[in-house]
mmCIF file of C-alpha atoms (C1' of nucleotides) in Angstrom:
data_model
loop_
_atom_site.group_PDB
_atom_site.id
_atom_site.type_symbol
_atom_site.label_atom_id
_atom_site.label_comp_id
_atom_site.label_asym_id
_atom_site.label_seq_id
_atom_site.Cartn_x
_atom_site.Cartn_y
_atom_site.Cartn_z
ATOM 1 C CA UNK A 1 1.776 20.892 -47.738
ATOM 2 C CA UNK A 2 0.334 20.800 -44.249
ATOM 3 C CA UNK A 3 3.170 22.975 -42.951
ATOM 4 C CA UNK A 4 1.821 25.742 -40.751
ATOM 5 C CA UNK A 5 3.021 28.958 -42.354
ATOM 6 C CA UNK A 6 3.797 31.044 -39.299
ATOM 7 C CA UNK A 7 4.844 34.638 -39.887
ATOM 8 C CA UNK A 8 8.629 34.881 -39.878
ATOM 9 C CA UNK A 9 11.019 37.651 -39.162
ATOM 10 C CA UNK A 10 12.238 39.270 -42.352
ATOM 11 C CA UNK A 11 15.836 38.100 -41.952
ATOM 12 C CA UNK A 12 14.717 34.529 -41.280
ATOM 13 C CA UNK A 13 12.640 34.515 -44.434
ATOM 14 C CA UNK A 14 15.507 35.915 -46.472
ATOM 15 C CA UNK A 15 17.864 33.281 -45.079
ATOM 16 C CA UNK A 16 15.516 30.423 -45.936
ATOM 17 C CA UNK A 17 15.313 31.745 -49.482
ATOM 18 C CA UNK A 18 19.087 31.971 -49.750
ATOM 19 C CA UNK A 19 19.492 28.490 -48.304
ATOM 20 C CA UNK A 20 17.093 27.026 -50.830
ATOM 21 C CA UNK A 21 18.926 28.727 -53.698
ATOM 22 C CA UNK A 22 22.285 27.586 -52.402
ATOM 23 C CA UNK A 23 20.871 24.116 -51.757
ATOM 24 C CA UNK A 24 19.560 23.846 -55.308
ATOM 25 C CA UNK A 25 22.932 24.858 -56.673
ATOM 26 C CA UNK A 26 24.950 22.435 -54.534
ATOM 27 C CA UNK A 27 22.366 19.700 -55.105
ATOM 28 C CA UNK A 28 22.688 20.119 -58.870
ATOM 29 C CA UNK A 29 26.457 19.841 -58.800
ATOM 30 C CA UNK A 30 26.942 17.294 -56.012
ATOM 31 C CA UNK A 31 23.781 15.210 -55.849
ATOM 32 C CA UNK A 32 21.862 14.066 -52.813
ATOM 33 C CA UNK A 33 24.968 13.776 -50.623
ATOM 34 C CA UNK A 34 25.362 17.540 -50.778
ATOM 35 C CA UNK A 35 27.697 18.818 -48.006
ATOM 36 C CA UNK A 36 25.543 20.865 -45.654
ATOM 37 C CA UNK A 37 28.482 22.993 -44.579
ATOM 38 C CA UNK A 38 28.940 24.107 -48.191
ATOM 39 C CA UNK A 39 25.259 24.945 -48.544
ATOM 40 C CA UNK A 40 25.510 27.282 -45.554
ATOM 41 C CA UNK A 41 28.689 28.817 -46.933
ATOM 42 C CA UNK A 42 27.258 29.388 -50.422
ATOM 43 C CA UNK A 43 24.142 30.870 -48.847
ATOM 44 C CA UNK A 44 26.290 33.174 -46.774
ATOM 45 C CA UNK A 45 24.767 32.132 -43.451
ATOM 46 C CA UNK A 46 26.081 30.320 -40.395
ATOM 47 C CA UNK A 47 25.722 26.568 -40.103
ATOM 48 C CA UNK A 48 23.425 27.026 -37.132
ATOM 49 C CA UNK A 49 20.975 28.897 -39.352
ATOM 50 C CA UNK A 50 20.833 26.005 -41.796
ATOM 51 C CA UNK A 51 20.132 23.629 -38.933
ATOM 52 C CA UNK A 52 17.467 25.856 -37.481
ATOM 53 C CA UNK A 53 15.457 25.813 -40.702
ATOM 54 C CA UNK A 54 16.310 22.329 -41.953
ATOM 55 C CA UNK A 55 17.044 19.985 -39.058
ATOM 56 C CA UNK A 56 18.134 17.104 -41.307
ATOM 57 C CA UNK A 57 19.404 16.638 -44.836
ATOM 58 C CA UNK A 58 16.052 15.057 -45.682
ATOM 59 C CA UNK A 59 14.229 18.211 -44.658
ATOM 60 C CA UNK A 60 16.383 20.256 -47.016
ATOM 61 C CA UNK A 61 15.977 17.741 -49.843
ATOM 62 C CA UNK A 62 12.214 17.627 -49.294
ATOM 63 C CA UNK A 63 12.045 21.416 -49.552
ATOM 64 C CA UNK A 64 14.215 21.408 -52.679
ATOM 65 C CA UNK A 65 12.109 18.725 -54.341
ATOM 66 C CA UNK A 66 8.676 19.924 -53.234
ATOM 67 C CA UNK A 67 7.966 22.001 -56.334
ATOM 68 C CA UNK A 68 9.105 19.214 -58.675
ATOM 69 C CA UNK A 69 6.926 16.662 -56.890
ATOM 70 C CA UNK A 70 3.920 18.958 -56.995
ATOM 71 C CA UNK A 71 4.441 19.569 -60.715
ATOM 72 C CA UNK A 72 4.720 15.851 -61.322
ATOM 73 C CA UNK A 73 1.488 15.186 -59.449
ATOM 74 C CA UNK A 74 -0.240 17.763 -61.652
ATOM 75 C CA UNK A 75 1.262 16.198 -64.732
ATOM 76 C CA UNK A 76 0.019 12.773 -63.670
ATOM 77 C CA UNK A 77 -3.489 14.152 -63.168
ATOM 78 C CA UNK A 78 -3.309 15.746 -66.600
ATOM 79 C CA UNK A 79 -2.233 12.517 -68.299
ATOM 80 C CA UNK A 80 -5.023 10.654 -66.542
ATOM 81 C CA UNK A 81 -7.575 13.187 -67.782
ATOM 82 C CA UNK A 82 -6.313 13.199 -71.369
ATOM 83 C CA UNK A 83 -5.435 9.612 -72.147
ATOM 84 C CA UNK A 84 -6.929 6.153 -72.101
ATOM 85 C CA UNK A 85 -6.040 4.183 -68.935
ATOM 86 C CA UNK A 86 -3.184 2.114 -70.338
ATOM 87 C CA UNK A 87 -1.707 5.049 -72.265
ATOM 88 C CA UNK A 88 -1.833 7.232 -69.174
ATOM 89 C CA UNK A 89 -0.164 4.439 -67.192
ATOM 90 C CA UNK A 90 2.704 4.132 -69.657
ATOM 91 C CA UNK A 91 3.135 7.861 -70.205
ATOM 92 C CA UNK A 92 3.151 8.630 -66.509
ATOM 93 C CA UNK A 93 5.736 5.985 -65.645
ATOM 94 C CA UNK A 94 7.946 7.305 -68.432
ATOM 95 C CA UNK A 95 7.774 10.825 -67.012
ATOM 96 C CA UNK A 96 8.428 9.625 -63.508
ATOM 97 C CA UNK A 97 11.397 7.584 -64.702
ATOM 98 C CA UNK A 98 12.867 10.628 -66.443
ATOM 99 C CA UNK A 99 12.632 12.891 -63.427
ATOM 100 C CA UNK A 100 15.683 11.883 -61.338
ATOM 101 C CA UNK A 101 18.005 12.113 -64.357
ATOM 102 C CA UNK A 102 20.950 14.336 -63.690
ATOM 103 C CA UNK A 103 20.627 14.337 -59.922
ATOM 104 C CA UNK A 104 23.159 11.897 -58.544
ATOM 105 C CA UNK A 105 21.699 9.691 -55.847
ATOM 106 C CA UNK A 106 18.124 10.877 -56.283
ATOM 107 C CA UNK A 107 16.908 7.469 -57.410
ATOM 108 C CA UNK A 108 18.022 5.766 -54.211
ATOM 109 C CA UNK A 109 16.691 8.638 -52.107
ATOM 110 C CA UNK A 110 13.329 8.115 -53.786
ATOM 111 C CA UNK A 111 13.469 4.367 -53.230
ATOM 112 C CA UNK A 112 14.148 4.937 -49.564
ATOM 113 C CA UNK A 113 11.446 7.587 -49.210
ATOM 114 C CA UNK A 114 8.894 5.332 -50.907
ATOM 115 C CA UNK A 115 9.814 2.542 -48.523
ATOM 116 C CA UNK A 116 9.282 4.585 -45.372
ATOM 117 C CA UNK A 117 5.958 6.372 -44.960
ATOM 118 C CA UNK A 118 7.316 8.301 -41.991
ATOM 119 C CA UNK A 119 10.076 9.929 -44.058
ATOM 120 C CA UNK A 120 9.871 13.667 -44.634
ATOM 121 C CA UNK A 121 10.323 13.151 -48.347
ATOM 122 C CA UNK A 122 7.538 10.573 -48.444
ATOM 123 C CA UNK A 123 5.150 13.287 -47.279
ATOM 124 C CA UNK A 124 6.203 15.503 -50.180
ATOM 125 C CA UNK A 125 5.520 12.536 -52.482
ATOM 126 C CA UNK A 126 1.982 12.155 -51.190
ATOM 127 C CA UNK A 127 -0.002 13.793 -54.016
ATOM 128 C CA UNK A 128 2.181 12.071 -56.600
ATOM 129 C CA UNK A 129 1.484 8.715 -54.995
ATOM 130 C CA UNK A 130 -2.241 9.387 -54.923
ATOM 131 C CA UNK A 131 -2.337 10.201 -58.630
ATOM 132 C CA UNK A 132 -0.306 7.085 -59.348
ATOM 133 C CA UNK A 133 -2.794 5.034 -57.361
ATOM 134 C CA UNK A 134 -5.637 6.429 -59.477
ATOM 135 C CA UNK A 135 -3.845 5.764 -62.747
ATOM 136 C CA UNK A 136 -2.949 2.247 -61.645
ATOM 137 C CA UNK A 137 -6.502 1.555 -60.474
ATOM 138 C CA UNK A 138 -7.870 2.719 -63.850
ATOM 139 C CA UNK A 139 -5.522 0.411 -65.744
ATOM 140 C CA UNK A 140 -6.388 -2.457 -63.434
ATOM 141 C CA UNK A 141 -10.122 -1.792 -63.729
ATOM 142 C CA UNK A 142 -9.708 -1.908 -67.507
ATOM 143 C CA UNK A 143 -8.201 -5.377 -67.069
ATOM 144 C CA UNK A 144 -4.875 -4.287 -68.512
ATOM 145 C CA UNK A 145 -2.606 -4.470 -65.457
ATOM 146 C CA UNK A 146 -2.160 -7.218 -62.881
ATOM 147 C CA UNK A 147 -3.993 -6.742 -59.625
ATOM 148 C CA UNK A 148 -1.286 -7.834 -57.196
ATOM 149 C CA UNK A 149 0.844 -4.679 -57.287
ATOM 150 C CA UNK A 150 0.532 -1.402 -55.421
ATOM 151 C CA UNK A 151 1.146 2.154 -56.569
ATOM 152 C CA UNK A 152 3.774 2.726 -53.913
ATOM 153 C CA UNK A 153 5.810 -0.335 -54.891
ATOM 154 C CA UNK A 154 5.396 0.490 -58.567
ATOM 155 C CA UNK A 155 7.004 3.895 -58.066
ATOM 156 C CA UNK A 156 9.709 2.376 -55.873
ATOM 157 C CA UNK A 157 10.602 -0.203 -58.509
ATOM 158 C CA UNK A 158 10.739 2.384 -61.310
ATOM 159 C CA UNK A 159 12.811 4.707 -59.131
ATOM 160 C CA UNK A 160 15.111 1.763 -58.372
ATOM 161 C CA UNK A 161 16.070 1.221 -61.999
ATOM 162 C CA UNK A 162 19.852 1.802 -61.990
ATOM 163 C CA UNK A 163 21.114 5.240 -62.997
ATOM 164 C CA UNK A 164 23.762 3.765 -65.240
ATOM 165 C CA UNK A 165 21.273 2.270 -67.677
ATOM 166 C CA UNK A 166 20.912 5.478 -69.635
ATOM 167 C CA UNK A 167 23.931 5.633 -71.903
ATOM 168 C CA UNK A 168 23.852 9.074 -73.446
ATOM 169 C CA UNK A 169 20.408 10.186 -74.526
ATOM 170 C CA UNK A 170 19.327 6.848 -75.923
ATOM 171 C CA UNK A 171 16.386 5.196 -74.247
ATOM 172 C CA UNK A 172 16.900 2.011 -72.275
ATOM 173 C CA UNK A 173 14.605 -1.002 -72.653
ATOM 174 C CA UNK A 174 13.983 -1.553 -68.948
ATOM 175 C CA UNK A 175 11.011 0.701 -68.392
ATOM 176 C CA UNK A 176 9.318 -1.139 -71.241
ATOM 177 C CA UNK A 177 10.293 -4.421 -69.622
ATOM 178 C CA UNK A 178 8.653 -3.335 -66.381
ATOM 179 C CA UNK A 179 5.496 -2.106 -68.088
ATOM 180 C CA UNK A 180 5.210 -5.301 -70.111
ATOM 181 C CA UNK A 181 5.755 -7.326 -66.961
ATOM 182 C CA UNK A 182 2.920 -5.616 -65.140
ATOM 183 C CA UNK A 183 0.401 -6.315 -67.894
ATOM 184 C CA UNK A 184 -2.303 -8.794 -67.027
ATOM 185 C CA UNK A 185 -0.923 -12.176 -68.137
ATOM 186 C CA UNK A 186 -2.766 -13.811 -71.007
ATOM 187 C CA UNK A 187 -3.453 -16.800 -68.756
ATOM 188 C CA UNK A 188 -5.268 -14.649 -66.207
ATOM 189 C CA UNK A 189 -7.293 -12.944 -68.936
ATOM 190 C CA UNK A 190 -8.570 -16.194 -70.416
ATOM 191 C CA UNK A 191 -9.319 -18.069 -67.186
ATOM 192 C CA UNK A 192 -11.147 -15.294 -65.379
ATOM 193 C CA UNK B 1 40.638 -14.416 -57.790
ATOM 194 C CA UNK B 2 43.687 -13.189 -59.673
ATOM 195 C CA UNK B 3 45.223 -11.818 -56.472
ATOM 196 C CA UNK B 4 48.890 -12.678 -56.295
ATOM 197 C CA UNK B 5 49.241 -14.696 -53.113
ATOM 198 C CA UNK B 6 52.581 -13.462 -51.837
ATOM 199 C CA UNK B 7 53.926 -15.122 -48.731
ATOM 200 C CA UNK B 8 53.004 -13.080 -45.678
ATOM 201 C CA UNK B 9 54.457 -12.755 -42.287
ATOM 202 C CA UNK B 10 52.606 -14.917 -39.789
ATOM 203 C CA UNK B 11 51.230 -11.966 -37.816
ATOM 204 C CA UNK B 12 50.004 -10.262 -40.986
ATOM 205 C CA UNK B 13 48.153 -13.385 -42.022
ATOM 206 C CA UNK B 14 46.580 -13.738 -38.597
ATOM 207 C CA UNK B 15 45.487 -10.100 -38.666
ATOM 208 C CA UNK B 16 43.846 -10.436 -42.069
ATOM 209 C CA UNK B 17 41.935 -13.440 -40.802
ATOM 210 C CA UNK B 18 40.797 -11.571 -37.701
ATOM 211 C CA UNK B 19 39.792 -8.547 -39.786
ATOM 212 C CA UNK B 20 37.686 -10.699 -42.083
ATOM 213 C CA UNK B 21 35.947 -12.331 -39.113
ATOM 214 C CA UNK B 22 35.337 -8.985 -37.452
ATOM 215 C CA UNK B 23 34.237 -7.507 -40.787
ATOM 216 C CA UNK B 24 31.717 -10.307 -41.327
ATOM 217 C CA UNK B 25 30.308 -9.743 -37.856
ATOM 218 C CA UNK B 26 29.993 -5.963 -38.165
ATOM 219 C CA UNK B 27 28.699 -6.306 -41.729
ATOM 220 C CA UNK B 28 25.955 -8.662 -40.554
ATOM 221 C CA UNK B 29 24.797 -6.301 -37.844
ATOM 222 C CA UNK B 30 25.342 -2.925 -39.530
ATOM 223 C CA UNK B 31 25.154 -3.512 -43.260
ATOM 224 C CA UNK B 32 27.379 -2.123 -45.979
ATOM 225 C CA UNK B 33 28.038 1.159 -44.150
ATOM 226 C CA UNK B 34 29.957 -0.775 -41.516
ATOM 227 C CA UNK B 35 32.174 1.567 -39.417
ATOM 228 C CA UNK B 36 35.770 0.674 -40.234
ATOM 229 C CA UNK B 37 36.986 1.858 -36.857
ATOM 230 C CA UNK B 38 34.721 -0.691 -35.191
ATOM 231 C CA UNK B 39 35.954 -3.475 -37.450
ATOM 232 C CA UNK B 40 39.516 -2.763 -36.358
ATOM 233 C CA UNK B 41 38.460 -2.617 -32.730
ATOM 234 C CA UNK B 42 36.503 -5.884 -32.862
ATOM 235 C CA UNK B 43 39.437 -7.521 -34.641
ATOM 236 C CA UNK B 44 41.746 -6.260 -31.924
ATOM 237 C CA UNK B 45 44.139 -4.532 -34.328
ATOM 238 C CA UNK B 46 45.101 -0.919 -34.984
ATOM 239 C CA UNK B 47 43.244 1.084 -37.595
ATOM 240 C CA UNK B 48 46.439 1.345 -39.614
ATOM 241 C CA UNK B 49 46.500 -2.421 -39.974
ATOM 242 C CA UNK B 50 42.999 -2.438 -41.414
ATOM 243 C CA UNK B 51 44.005 0.212 -43.923
ATOM 244 C CA UNK B 52 47.163 -1.633 -44.886
ATOM 245 C CA UNK B 53 45.214 -4.749 -45.875
ATOM 246 C CA UNK B 54 42.011 -3.139 -47.130
ATOM 247 C CA UNK B 55 42.699 0.337 -48.503
ATOM 248 C CA UNK B 56 38.995 1.146 -49.023
ATOM 249 C CA UNK B 57 35.668 -0.045 -47.696
ATOM 250 C CA UNK B 58 35.047 -1.608 -51.091
ATOM 251 C CA UNK B 59 38.162 -3.745 -50.759
ATOM 252 C CA UNK B 60 36.914 -5.069 -47.440
ATOM 253 C CA UNK B 61 33.413 -5.675 -48.788
ATOM 254 C CA UNK B 62 34.820 -7.426 -51.852
ATOM 255 C CA UNK B 63 36.845 -9.749 -49.620
ATOM 256 C CA UNK B 64 33.828 -10.417 -47.404
ATOM 257 C CA UNK B 65 31.593 -11.189 -50.380
ATOM 258 C CA UNK B 66 34.096 -13.131 -52.491
ATOM 259 C CA UNK B 67 33.079 -16.568 -51.234
ATOM 260 C CA UNK B 68 29.363 -15.832 -51.654
ATOM 261 C CA UNK B 69 29.887 -14.584 -55.201
ATOM 262 C CA UNK B 70 31.964 -17.627 -56.094
ATOM 263 C CA UNK B 71 29.291 -19.951 -54.675
ATOM 264 C CA UNK B 72 26.624 -18.118 -56.632
ATOM 265 C CA UNK B 73 28.579 -18.465 -59.847
ATOM 266 C CA UNK B 74 28.847 -22.210 -59.228
ATOM 267 C CA UNK B 75 25.158 -22.392 -58.479
ATOM 268 C CA UNK B 76 24.356 -20.578 -61.723
ATOM 269 C CA UNK B 77 26.502 -23.019 -63.670
ATOM 270 C CA UNK B 78 24.725 -25.905 -61.958
ATOM 271 C CA UNK B 79 21.277 -24.552 -62.792
ATOM 272 C CA UNK B 80 22.344 -24.058 -66.390
ATOM 273 C CA UNK B 81 23.535 -27.661 -66.595
ATOM 274 C CA UNK B 82 20.421 -29.140 -64.993
ATOM 275 C CA UNK B 83 17.529 -27.152 -66.376
ATOM 276 C CA UNK B 84 15.998 -26.085 -69.645
ATOM 277 C CA UNK B 85 17.079 -22.563 -70.724
ATOM 278 C CA UNK B 86 14.012 -20.676 -69.535
ATOM 279 C CA UNK B 87 13.789 -22.597 -66.264
ATOM 280 C CA UNK B 88 17.454 -21.980 -65.567
ATOM 281 C CA UNK B 89 16.928 -18.293 -66.338
ATOM 282 C CA UNK B 90 14.049 -17.971 -63.878
ATOM 283 C CA UNK B 91 15.635 -20.091 -61.168
ATOM 284 C CA UNK B 92 18.926 -18.236 -61.340
ATOM 285 C CA UNK B 93 17.362 -14.794 -61.107
ATOM 286 C CA UNK B 94 15.341 -15.962 -58.112
ATOM 287 C CA UNK B 95 18.500 -17.117 -56.349
ATOM 288 C CA UNK B 96 20.351 -13.938 -57.185
ATOM 289 C CA UNK B 97 17.424 -11.863 -55.941
ATOM 290 C CA UNK B 98 17.407 -13.753 -52.638
ATOM 291 C CA UNK B 99 21.097 -13.270 -51.951
ATOM 292 C CA UNK B 100 21.275 -9.697 -50.584
ATOM 293 C CA UNK B 101 18.441 -10.346 -48.122
ATOM 294 C CA UNK B 102 19.409 -9.475 -44.606
ATOM 295 C CA UNK B 103 22.392 -7.328 -45.514
ATOM 296 C CA UNK B 104 21.356 -3.718 -45.291
ATOM 297 C CA UNK B 105 22.586 -1.699 -48.238
ATOM 298 C CA UNK B 106 23.919 -4.650 -50.202
ATOM 299 C CA UNK B 107 21.448 -4.185 -53.031
ATOM 300 C CA UNK B 108 22.627 -0.660 -53.768
ATOM 301 C CA UNK B 109 26.260 -1.694 -53.408
ATOM 302 C CA UNK B 110 25.620 -4.364 -56.023
ATOM 303 C CA UNK B 111 23.857 -1.906 -58.310
ATOM 304 C CA UNK B 112 26.812 0.433 -58.076
ATOM 305 C CA UNK B 113 29.359 -2.348 -58.599
ATOM 306 C CA UNK B 114 27.474 -3.621 -61.664
ATOM 307 C CA UNK B 115 27.456 -0.097 -63.060
ATOM 308 C CA UNK B 116 31.199 0.406 -62.785
ATOM 309 C CA UNK B 117 33.468 -2.219 -64.331
ATOM 310 C CA UNK B 118 36.485 -0.682 -62.622
ATOM 311 C CA UNK B 119 35.054 -1.241 -59.142
ATOM 312 C CA UNK B 120 36.798 -3.743 -56.899
ATOM 313 C CA UNK B 121 33.524 -5.502 -56.214
ATOM 314 C CA UNK B 122 32.743 -5.740 -59.923
ATOM 315 C CA UNK B 123 35.860 -7.860 -60.310
ATOM 316 C CA UNK B 124 34.597 -10.250 -57.650
ATOM 317 C CA UNK B 125 31.319 -10.441 -59.574
ATOM 318 C CA UNK B 126 33.093 -11.475 -62.764
ATOM 319 C CA UNK B 127 32.389 -15.230 -62.799
ATOM 320 C CA UNK B 128 28.802 -14.635 -61.723
ATOM 321 C CA UNK B 129 28.318 -12.196 -64.583
ATOM 322 C CA UNK B 130 29.797 -14.669 -67.055
ATOM 323 C CA UNK B 131 27.432 -17.426 -65.985
ATOM 324 C CA UNK B 132 24.533 -15.012 -66.194
ATOM 325 C CA UNK B 133 25.584 -14.097 -69.719
ATOM 326 C CA UNK B 134 25.540 -17.780 -70.684
ATOM 327 C CA UNK B 135 22.141 -18.397 -69.139
ATOM 328 C CA UNK B 136 20.730 -15.284 -70.800
ATOM 329 C CA UNK B 137 22.227 -16.219 -74.160
ATOM 330 C CA UNK B 138 20.662 -19.698 -73.909
ATOM 331 C CA UNK B 139 17.234 -18.261 -73.182
ATOM 332 C CA UNK B 140 17.609 -15.780 -76.011
ATOM 333 C CA UNK B 141 18.799 -18.466 -78.426
ATOM 334 C CA UNK B 142 15.693 -20.464 -77.515
ATOM 335 C CA UNK B 143 13.624 -17.436 -78.552
ATOM 336 C CA UNK B 144 12.235 -17.001 -75.049
ATOM 337 C CA UNK B 145 13.858 -13.734 -73.964
ATOM 338 C CA UNK B 146 14.140 -10.416 -75.765
ATOM 339 C CA UNK B 147 17.440 -9.721 -77.464
ATOM 340 C CA UNK B 148 17.939 -6.093 -76.451
ATOM 341 C CA UNK B 149 19.077 -6.660 -72.877
ATOM 342 C CA UNK B 150 22.482 -7.492 -71.443
ATOM 343 C CA UNK B 151 23.457 -9.788 -68.579
ATOM 344 C CA UNK B 152 25.093 -6.961 -66.671
ATOM 345 C CA UNK B 153 22.027 -4.728 -66.799
ATOM 346 C CA UNK B 154 19.774 -7.660 -65.974
ATOM 347 C CA UNK B 155 21.658 -8.303 -62.742
ATOM 348 C CA UNK B 156 21.727 -4.583 -61.956
ATOM 349 C CA UNK B 157 17.963 -4.277 -62.390
ATOM 350 C CA UNK B 158 17.255 -7.318 -60.214
ATOM 351 C CA UNK B 159 19.678 -6.058 -57.576
ATOM 352 C CA UNK B 160 17.952 -2.677 -57.738
ATOM 353 C CA UNK B 161 14.574 -4.052 -56.688
ATOM 354 C CA UNK B 162 13.857 -2.210 -53.416
ATOM 355 C CA UNK B 163 14.694 -3.989 -50.170
ATOM 356 C CA UNK B 164 11.389 -3.053 -48.636
ATOM 357 C CA UNK B 165 9.339 -5.143 -51.056
ATOM 358 C CA UNK B 166 9.755 -8.305 -49.023
ATOM 359 C CA UNK B 167 7.280 -8.036 -46.197
ATOM 360 C CA UNK B 168 8.089 -10.885 -43.883
ATOM 361 C CA UNK B 169 8.804 -14.139 -45.660
ATOM 362 C CA UNK B 170 6.113 -13.773 -48.276
ATOM 363 C CA UNK B 171 7.272 -13.560 -51.865
ATOM 364 C CA UNK B 172 6.834 -10.317 -53.762
ATOM 365 C CA UNK B 173 5.474 -10.202 -57.323
ATOM 366 C CA UNK B 174 8.201 -7.990 -58.776
ATOM 367 C CA UNK B 175 10.748 -10.574 -59.796
ATOM 368 C CA UNK B 176 7.975 -12.288 -61.721
ATOM 369 C CA UNK B 177 7.073 -8.942 -63.266
ATOM 370 C CA UNK B 178 10.651 -8.491 -64.431
ATOM 371 C CA UNK B 179 10.919 -12.014 -65.813
ATOM 372 C CA UNK B 180 7.613 -11.667 -67.641
ATOM 373 C CA UNK B 181 8.743 -8.317 -68.998
ATOM 374 C CA UNK B 182 11.910 -9.763 -70.458
ATOM 375 C CA UNK B 183 10.077 -12.522 -72.346
ATOM 376 C CA UNK B 184 10.070 -12.191 -76.085
ATOM 377 C CA UNK B 185 6.896 -10.236 -76.876
ATOM 378 C CA UNK B 186 4.240 -12.148 -78.788
ATOM 379 C CA UNK B 187 4.421 -9.521 -81.540
ATOM 380 C CA UNK B 188 8.124 -10.156 -82.071
ATOM 381 C CA UNK B 189 7.566 -13.914 -82.130
ATOM 382 C CA UNK B 190 4.919 -13.747 -84.846
ATOM 383 C CA UNK B 191 6.497 -11.110 -87.093
ATOM 384 C CA UNK B 192 10.031 -12.444 -87.126
ATOM 385 C "C1'" DA C 1 13.227 35.735 -31.897
ATOM 386 C "C1'" DC C 2 16.811 34.714 -34.627
ATOM 387 C "C1'" DC C 3 21.761 34.562 -36.116
ATOM 388 C "C1'" DT C 4 26.573 33.438 -35.628
ATOM 389 C "C1'" DG C 5 30.641 30.728 -35.469
ATOM 390 C "C1'" DA C 6 33.484 28.481 -32.063
ATOM 391 C "C1'" DA C 7 33.488 24.081 -30.019
ATOM 392 C "C1'" DC C 8 32.443 19.348 -29.969
ATOM 393 C "C1'" DA C 9 31.817 14.623 -31.862
ATOM 394 C "C1'" DC C 10 32.442 11.104 -35.028
ATOM 395 C "C1'" DC C 11 35.023 8.620 -38.120
ATOM 396 C "C1'" DG C 12 37.924 7.911 -42.120
ATOM 397 C "C1'" DT C 13 42.939 8.483 -43.253
ATOM 398 C "C1'" DT C 14 47.873 9.255 -42.547
ATOM 399 C "C1'" DC C 15 52.292 8.585 -40.596
ATOM 400 C "C1'" DA C 16 56.187 8.707 -37.174
ATOM 401 C "C1'" DA C 17 57.823 5.610 -33.936
ATOM 402 C "C1'" DG C 18 58.246 0.980 -32.501
ATOM 403 C "C1'" DT C 19 59.122 -4.178 -32.907
ATOM 404 C "C1'" DA D 1 58.270 -5.983 -43.109
ATOM 405 C "C1'" DC D 2 54.607 -5.052 -40.463
ATOM 406 C "C1'" DC D 3 52.015 -3.042 -36.462
ATOM 407 C "C1'" DT D 4 50.401 0.626 -33.535
ATOM 408 C "C1'" DG D 5 47.834 4.521 -32.095
ATOM 409 C "C1'" DA D 6 48.368 9.468 -31.878
ATOM 410 C "C1'" DA D 7 47.405 13.100 -34.932
ATOM 411 C "C1'" DC D 8 44.989 15.093 -38.625
ATOM 412 C "C1'" DA D 9 41.005 16.140 -41.648
ATOM 413 C "C1'" DC D 10 36.386 16.470 -42.740
ATOM 414 C "C1'" DC D 11 31.878 17.416 -41.709
ATOM 415 C "C1'" DG D 12 27.573 17.034 -39.193
ATOM 416 C "C1'" DT D 13 25.648 18.927 -34.783
ATOM 417 C "C1'" DT D 14 25.272 21.781 -30.640
ATOM 418 C "C1'" DC D 15 25.179 25.896 -28.010
ATOM 419 C "C1'" DA D 16 26.782 30.183 -25.578
ATOM 420 C "C1'" DA D 17 27.056 34.793 -26.809
ATOM 421 C "C1'" DG D 18 25.406 38.434 -29.579
ATOM 422 C "C1'" DT D 19 21.883 41.469 -32.001
#
DNA sequence: ACCTGAACACCGTTCAAGT
DNA sequence: ACCTGAACACCGTTCAAGT
């Protein structure tokens, strides 16, 4: 996002591209614990080159996930524009919950990133978090969702739903449980 | 639990005891990623001795957590005996949610263990899971909790609540969100 | 200015030698 | 029968030499 795009030597640029392709491939097959040595090998570059461009595993993961996060932020904005507050809220959480499927370990990486604002991945999540905050605020303003929760924690809790819950393609009840649980309680609606 | 307690040579027994003490100490300060080499060093035994008695990190963790899990199972049984179904349900989940506090990484270890019946730690969780199943069944039989959830997934979802939610000592709203979300929906109560 | 890969460090795991 | 610690393996990280 705010990365300064300095001009790069042609070979450096080519290597970054190869590393991202190799990273995506190894990430898809191995998950978030992807062996960095293998990424360099698949990319056909030295390990030092990987380290020069991506000083930590989180930097590589952030780069690999950046496009997905940006797309998701756009999708959230779209849902907010098209749907009523509570429908947008439910639809967006369902999309967010679906995202980490198939990437081993991504849920816990997301939980960690959402719990540490200083994390490199948290930065990549920024626009997504802002859209979530808007959607949540709309639903709260409409009196549909309890006021004592934050967008950041909401995403963290959804991301923290265990991977194993999805048996085959069938939907699990837990996202619905969470959404129901965040509705404004009947007691609060009548007394206020 | 079902471990066959063979007689052991006196030095072996002493070493196991030392390893468990050292393990508890390192676990408390480092969390679930405790360096095994350090455990052996603190215990004053060779690394080979650690590996002989605890072939994997999970075996060591299971041994370290066994007493806590057994106590929790007893506590669950006690709550079930003393309270009305829904109160027992809420009180038990609150106690279970409090347990991993202070042990870095324990929540995700629990999530993983609850997602894999073959895991060594899952075995240690057995009695706790059985009590949870009874408490859940009671609450469901009383018509208070939705029927489409299982005890195992319930524990996994509670364990999966992010560590970072607890800022200081103040309670977080998310356990309440989950409990509310698992209540039998008003629609189901009226139509059935 | 950037790349390379040997070298280093860390730590989990194995095993030959010892008691 | 069990213990020990050197040796090995794996992999992340650094850096001197090269282009």
